[in-house]
Tab-separated table of C-alpha atoms in Angstrom:
chain	number	residue	atom	x	y	z
W	1	MET	CA	24.092	-62.668	15.348
W	2	ASP	CA	24.269	-61.372	11.798
W	3	VAL	CA	22.857	-57.965	11.083
W	4	ILE	CA	20.111	-57.989	8.462
W	5	ALA	CA	21.346	-55.970	5.493
W	6	SER	CA	18.518	-53.512	5.019
W	7	ASN	CA	18.163	-49.767	5.164
W	8	GLU	CA	14.498	-50.087	6.093
W	9	SER	CA	13.123	-51.740	9.179
W	10	LYS	CA	10.477	-54.453	8.996
W	11	ILE	CA	9.593	-53.687	12.612
W	12	ILE	CA	8.049	-50.655	14.259
W	13	VAL	CA	7.599	-50.295	18.014
W	14	LEU	CA	4.606	-48.365	19.376
W	15	LEU	CA	5.160	-46.505	22.627
W	16	ALA	CA	2.534	-44.253	24.243
W	17	HIS	CA	4.138	-41.715	26.543
W	18	TYR	CA	2.964	-39.209	29.131
W	19	ASN	CA	4.995	-36.884	31.367
W	20	ASP	CA	8.066	-39.039	31.988
W	21	ASN	CA	10.895	-38.021	29.681
W	22	PHE	CA	13.579	-39.528	31.910
W	23	ARG	CA	12.079	-43.020	31.843
W	24	LEU	CA	11.302	-42.618	28.151
W	25	SER	CA	14.984	-42.006	27.426
W	26	LYS	CA	15.969	-45.042	29.500
W	27	ALA	CA	13.444	-47.212	27.665
W	28	ILE	CA	14.815	-46.129	24.295
W	29	GLU	CA	18.397	-46.670	25.437
W	30	SER	CA	17.470	-50.265	26.315
W	31	ILE	CA	16.862	-51.101	22.642
W	32	LYS	CA	20.034	-52.953	21.685
W	33	GLU	CA	19.459	-54.954	18.522
W	34	PRO	CA	21.438	-56.230	15.507
W	35	ILE	CA	18.598	-55.165	13.177
W	36	PRO	CA	17.039	-51.733	12.519
W	37	ILE	CA	14.082	-51.005	14.783
W	38	ASP	CA	11.834	-48.028	14.016
W	39	LEU	CA	10.044	-46.418	16.930
W	40	LEU	CA	6.807	-44.429	17.034
W	41	ILE	CA	6.311	-42.435	20.228
W	42	VAL	CA	2.808	-41.034	20.730
W	43	ASP	CA	3.069	-38.282	23.325
W	44	ASP	CA	-0.265	-38.028	25.092
W	45	GLY	CA	-0.292	-34.309	25.841
W	46	SER	CA	2.734	-34.149	28.152
W	47	GLU	CA	3.588	-30.848	29.810
W	48	ILE	CA	7.191	-31.149	28.613
W	49	LYS	CA	7.219	-32.687	25.141
W	50	PRO	CA	9.858	-35.210	24.101
W	51	ASN	CA	12.231	-33.824	21.477
W	52	GLU	CA	12.351	-36.037	18.390
W	53	LYS	CA	15.715	-34.769	17.157
W	54	GLU	CA	17.396	-35.244	20.539
W	55	LEU	CA	15.963	-38.744	20.926
W	56	GLN	CA	17.075	-39.708	17.429
W	57	LYS	CA	20.564	-38.379	18.074
W	58	ALA	CA	20.851	-40.472	21.245
W	59	TYR	CA	19.329	-43.603	19.676
W	60	SER	CA	22.045	-46.214	19.214
W	61	ASN	CA	19.981	-48.320	16.787
W	62	SER	CA	19.964	-47.594	13.048
W	63	GLY	CA	16.179	-47.272	12.981
W	64	LYS	CA	14.149	-44.070	12.812
W	65	ILE	CA	12.309	-42.408	15.690
W	66	THR	CA	9.059	-40.535	15.018
W	67	VAL	CA	7.205	-38.547	17.686
W	68	LEU	CA	3.504	-37.732	17.325
W	69	LEU	CA	2.505	-34.906	19.678
W	70	LEU	CA	-1.117	-34.900	20.853
W	71	GLU	CA	-2.414	-31.482	21.878
W	72	ARG	CA	-4.151	-32.776	25.009
W	73	ASN	CA	-4.138	-35.843	27.222
W	74	MET	CA	-6.530	-38.392	25.729
W	75	GLY	CA	-5.644	-41.552	27.647
W	76	SER	CA	-3.506	-44.522	26.660
W	77	GLU	CA	-6.144	-46.331	24.595
W	78	LYS	CA	-6.753	-43.272	22.378
W	79	ALA	CA	-3.030	-42.536	22.099
W	80	ARG	CA	-2.204	-46.119	21.126
W	81	ASN	CA	-4.974	-46.226	18.550
W	82	ILE	CA	-3.782	-42.984	16.980
W	83	GLY	CA	-0.391	-44.659	16.738
W	84	LEU	CA	-1.794	-47.832	15.177
W	85	GLU	CA	-3.773	-45.804	12.666
W	86	TRP	CA	-0.560	-44.020	11.646
W	87	ILE	CA	1.365	-47.312	11.435
W	88	SER	CA	-1.374	-49.089	9.460
W	89	LYS	CA	-0.835	-46.718	6.534
W	90	LEU	CA	2.800	-47.790	6.235
W	91	ASN	CA	4.457	-50.987	5.049
W	92	TYR	CA	5.720	-52.637	8.243
W	93	LYS	CA	5.593	-56.410	8.583
W	94	TYR	CA	5.669	-56.450	12.380
W	95	ILE	CA	4.402	-54.214	15.172
W	96	ALA	CA	5.712	-54.411	18.740
W	97	ALA	CA	4.767	-52.644	21.951
W	98	MET	CA	6.767	-50.920	24.645
W	99	ASP	CA	5.829	-48.979	27.745
W	100	SER	CA	8.008	-46.081	28.823
W	101	ASP	CA	8.585	-47.424	32.352
W	102	ASP	CA	9.835	-50.828	31.144
W	103	LEU	CA	13.203	-51.875	29.742
W	104	ASN	CA	14.062	-54.305	26.969
W	105	LYS	CA	16.748	-56.916	27.329
W	106	GLU	CA	19.375	-57.091	24.596
W	107	ASN	CA	18.119	-58.689	21.339
W	108	ARG	CA	14.506	-58.811	22.556
W	109	PHE	CA	13.064	-57.762	19.199
W	110	PHE	CA	15.498	-59.863	17.192
W	111	LYS	CA	14.494	-62.995	19.097
W	112	GLN	CA	10.790	-62.384	18.570
W	113	PHE	CA	11.315	-61.411	14.932
W	114	SER	CA	13.358	-64.551	14.252
W	115	TYR	CA	10.802	-66.765	15.982
W	116	LEU	CA	7.908	-65.447	13.908
W	117	GLU	CA	9.944	-65.612	10.715
W	118	GLN	CA	10.491	-69.321	11.435
W	119	ASN	CA	6.892	-70.001	12.549
W	120	GLU	CA	4.475	-68.618	9.971
W	121	SER	CA	1.368	-69.948	11.728
W	122	ILE	CA	1.933	-67.781	14.831
W	123	LYS	CA	0.541	-64.277	14.472
W	124	PHE	CA	0.815	-62.792	17.978
W	125	LEU	CA	3.738	-63.339	20.355
W	126	GLY	CA	4.545	-62.248	23.899
W	127	SER	CA	7.248	-63.314	26.331
W	128	TRP	CA	7.999	-63.781	29.997
W	129	CYS	CA	9.328	-60.806	31.978
W	130	ASP	CA	11.504	-60.065	34.977
W	131	CYS	CA	9.512	-57.868	37.343
W	132	ILE	CA	11.386	-55.096	39.156
W	133	ASP	CA	10.370	-52.313	41.512
W	134	SER	CA	10.715	-48.595	40.734
W	135	LYS	CA	14.296	-48.666	42.075
W	136	GLY	CA	15.322	-51.506	39.760
W	137	ASN	CA	15.331	-54.241	42.398
W	138	PHE	CA	14.398	-57.705	41.117
W	139	LEU	CA	11.087	-59.017	42.465
W	140	TYR	CA	10.271	-62.179	40.514
W	141	THR	CA	10.039	-63.640	37.003
W	142	GLN	CA	6.544	-63.671	35.541
W	143	LYS	CA	6.161	-66.808	33.432
W	144	TYR	CA	3.093	-66.946	31.225
W	145	PRO	CA	1.750	-70.047	29.455
W	146	VAL	CA	3.689	-70.686	26.264
W	147	SER	CA	1.344	-72.774	24.102
W	148	ASP	CA	-1.629	-71.497	22.133
W	149	SER	CA	-4.058	-73.909	23.819
W	150	GLU	CA	-3.053	-72.963	27.372
W	151	ILE	CA	-3.136	-69.243	26.604
W	152	LYS	CA	-6.607	-69.473	25.072
W	153	LYS	CA	-8.001	-71.213	28.186
W	154	LYS	CA	-6.321	-69.008	30.767
W	155	MET	CA	-7.134	-65.683	29.075
W	156	TYR	CA	-10.383	-65.861	31.038
W	157	ILE	CA	-8.422	-65.567	34.276
W	158	ASN	CA	-6.285	-62.578	33.276
W	159	SER	CA	-4.252	-61.490	30.293
W	160	MET	CA	-1.628	-64.089	29.468
W	161	PHE	CA	0.521	-61.409	27.852
W	162	ALA	CA	2.531	-58.577	29.384
W	163	HIS	CA	1.627	-55.649	27.142
W	164	ALA	CA	5.213	-54.414	26.867
W	165	THR	CA	6.255	-57.784	25.373
W	166	ILE	CA	3.759	-58.144	22.529
W	167	PHE	CA	5.070	-58.527	18.983
W	168	PHE	CA	2.654	-59.321	16.168
W	169	ARG	CA	2.187	-59.419	12.418
W	170	ALA	CA	0.802	-56.102	11.163
W	171	GLU	CA	-1.591	-57.972	8.867
W	172	ILE	CA	-3.781	-59.071	11.812
W	173	LEU	CA	-5.015	-55.498	12.313
W	174	LYS	CA	-7.190	-56.002	9.229
W	175	THR	CA	-9.058	-58.673	11.195
W	176	ILE	CA	-8.990	-57.575	14.839
W	177	GLY	CA	-8.752	-53.811	14.433
W	178	PHE	CA	-7.105	-51.563	17.006
W	179	TYR	CA	-7.222	-51.450	20.813
W	180	PRO	CA	-10.877	-51.804	21.896
W	181	GLU	CA	-12.043	-48.591	23.542
W	182	GLY	CA	-14.249	-48.494	26.602
W	183	TYR	CA	-12.109	-50.858	28.706
W	184	LYS	CA	-10.074	-48.223	30.512
W	185	TRP	CA	-6.726	-49.414	31.898
W	186	ALA	CA	-7.308	-52.841	30.308
W	187	GLU	CA	-7.320	-52.126	26.581
W	188	ASP	CA	-4.220	-54.285	26.133
W	189	TYR	CA	-6.087	-57.259	27.636
W	190	ALA	CA	-9.005	-56.638	25.267
W	191	LEU	CA	-6.681	-56.467	22.251
W	192	ALA	CA	-4.878	-59.669	23.215
W	193	PHE	CA	-8.209	-61.409	23.763
W	194	LYS	CA	-9.296	-60.504	20.238
W	195	ALA	CA	-6.040	-61.898	18.869
W	196	THR	CA	-6.462	-65.198	20.736
W	197	LYS	CA	-9.982	-65.624	19.347
W	198	LYS	CA	-8.834	-65.303	15.737
W	199	PHE	CA	-5.215	-66.478	15.506
W	200	LYS	CA	-2.573	-68.830	16.838
W	201	VAL	CA	-0.675	-67.106	19.637
W	202	GLU	CA	2.284	-67.990	21.845
W	203	ASN	CA	4.674	-66.646	24.461
W	204	TYR	CA	8.431	-66.800	23.946
W	205	PRO	CA	9.742	-68.830	26.927
W	206	GLU	CA	12.313	-66.334	28.118
W	207	ALA	CA	12.158	-63.078	30.077
W	208	LEU	CA	12.815	-60.490	27.368
W	209	ILE	CA	12.017	-57.327	29.320
W	210	TYR	CA	12.301	-55.805	32.768
W	211	TYR	CA	8.734	-54.963	33.772
W	212	THR	CA	8.466	-52.187	36.352
W	213	ILE	CA	5.858	-52.581	39.088
W	214	ASN	CA	5.346	-49.061	40.342
W	215	GLU	CA	2.861	-48.805	43.217
W	216	LYS	CA	2.382	-45.133	42.346
W	217	GLY	CA	2.045	-45.783	38.625
W	218	ILE	CA	-1.111	-45.261	36.573
W	219	SER	CA	-2.216	-48.907	36.544
W	220	SER	CA	-1.682	-49.285	40.296
W	221	MET	CA	-3.516	-46.060	41.146
W	222	ASN	CA	-6.441	-47.141	38.958
W	223	ARG	CA	-6.501	-50.793	39.946
W	224	LYS	CA	-10.216	-50.937	40.817
W	225	ALA	CA	-11.228	-49.521	37.431
W	226	GLN	CA	-8.787	-51.895	35.735
W	227	VAL	CA	-10.262	-54.970	37.449
W	228	ILE	CA	-13.799	-53.847	36.556
W	229	SER	CA	-12.736	-53.503	32.915
W	230	ARG	CA	-11.153	-56.952	33.127
W	231	LEU	CA	-14.447	-58.409	34.366
W	232	ARG	CA	-16.315	-56.744	31.492
W	233	ILE	CA	-13.868	-58.255	28.987
W	234	ILE	CA	-14.405	-61.726	30.471
W	235	LEU	CA	-18.184	-61.260	30.266
W	236	HIS	CA	-17.926	-60.026	26.674
W	237	ASN	CA	-16.135	-63.271	25.728
W	238	PHE	CA	-18.058	-65.500	28.154
W	239	TYR	CA	-19.258	-69.055	27.602
W	240	PHE	CA	-20.387	-71.585	30.205
W	241	GLY	CA	-17.226	-73.426	31.090
W	242	PHE	CA	-14.688	-73.831	33.872
W	243	TYR	CA	-12.250	-71.060	32.913
W	244	PRO	CA	-14.767	-68.245	32.272
W	245	ILE	CA	-16.616	-69.007	35.523
W	246	TYR	CA	-13.369	-69.354	37.473
W	247	GLY	CA	-12.102	-66.116	35.948
W	248	LEU	CA	-15.150	-64.185	37.175
W	249	VAL	CA	-14.994	-65.725	40.654
W	250	ARG	CA	-11.262	-65.079	40.918
W	251	ASN	CA	-11.378	-61.476	39.723
W	252	LEU	CA	-14.344	-60.190	41.712
W	253	PRO	CA	-12.466	-60.053	45.070
W	254	LEU	CA	-9.537	-58.266	43.401
W	255	ILE	CA	-11.645	-55.108	43.227
W	256	PHE	CA	-10.980	-54.767	46.956
W	257	VAL	CA	-7.315	-55.878	46.997
W	258	SER	CA	-4.429	-53.431	46.452
W	259	ARG	CA	-1.747	-53.916	43.817
W	260	GLU	CA	0.872	-53.623	46.564
W	261	PHE	CA	-0.619	-56.575	48.473
W	262	MET	CA	-0.777	-58.773	45.364
W	263	THR	CA	2.813	-57.902	44.467
W	264	SER	CA	4.021	-58.928	47.925
W	265	ILE	CA	2.185	-62.278	47.601
W	266	LYS	CA	3.619	-62.948	44.136
W	267	LYS	CA	7.099	-62.018	45.312
W	268	VAL	CA	6.956	-64.760	47.954
W	269	LEU	CA	5.265	-67.433	45.843
W	270	LYS	CA	7.311	-66.996	42.670
W	271	ARG	CA	10.668	-67.033	44.436
W	272	ASN	CA	9.919	-70.381	46.036
């Protein structure tokens, strides 16, 4: 692949971080691209702050790393919105997301960038992901619907995007705004839902990241609150139809089901 001849990146990656400098370093090291990728890390009040100069020195990409240090822990939705507010004042064409416990595959951003450059009508793009446990063992490949029409229908069941795979045109923020607040542990679902209501969206049909399922991670430990937020998002976008009704019926029992149990079920079903 040819490197784009530019001293300035068209792409900035937003990464909210809290108290995990080791995984943060690994996530940054996983960025291996033939184009410059800028990275904004919003540190959400960590006890040991990430060092911007050290991260930049270790960054193998030609892009620039910026670290915003929040004085106290404000939660991921606040941290991400502070990051988007900072980004929105700059001249980036594309914004992507990463999570500090996930890893990118080589050329992930280049593939998504190239796809959107060739498909002007698509404004918001995700991808499939290979799910791994906290030790790096492969569990299964999560394949989301690819087409706009399928995604729009099935968003009422659950988010059809893995947050750490999203890549979108910065211009859409003028229409959909930032991460909706008040949906704790599910703000990424709420943001993606807003995008699907306003724009053409797709998933890139390839696993472009390694998505870590950590049973002791924040989303797993707060699963009940996350499912309740998911139900509220479905209700906020509700209409009388098969998918919204099915989505409510399907999600209600999940309040009482552990993330560990669901992972074990998916591991069996998706490998067969």
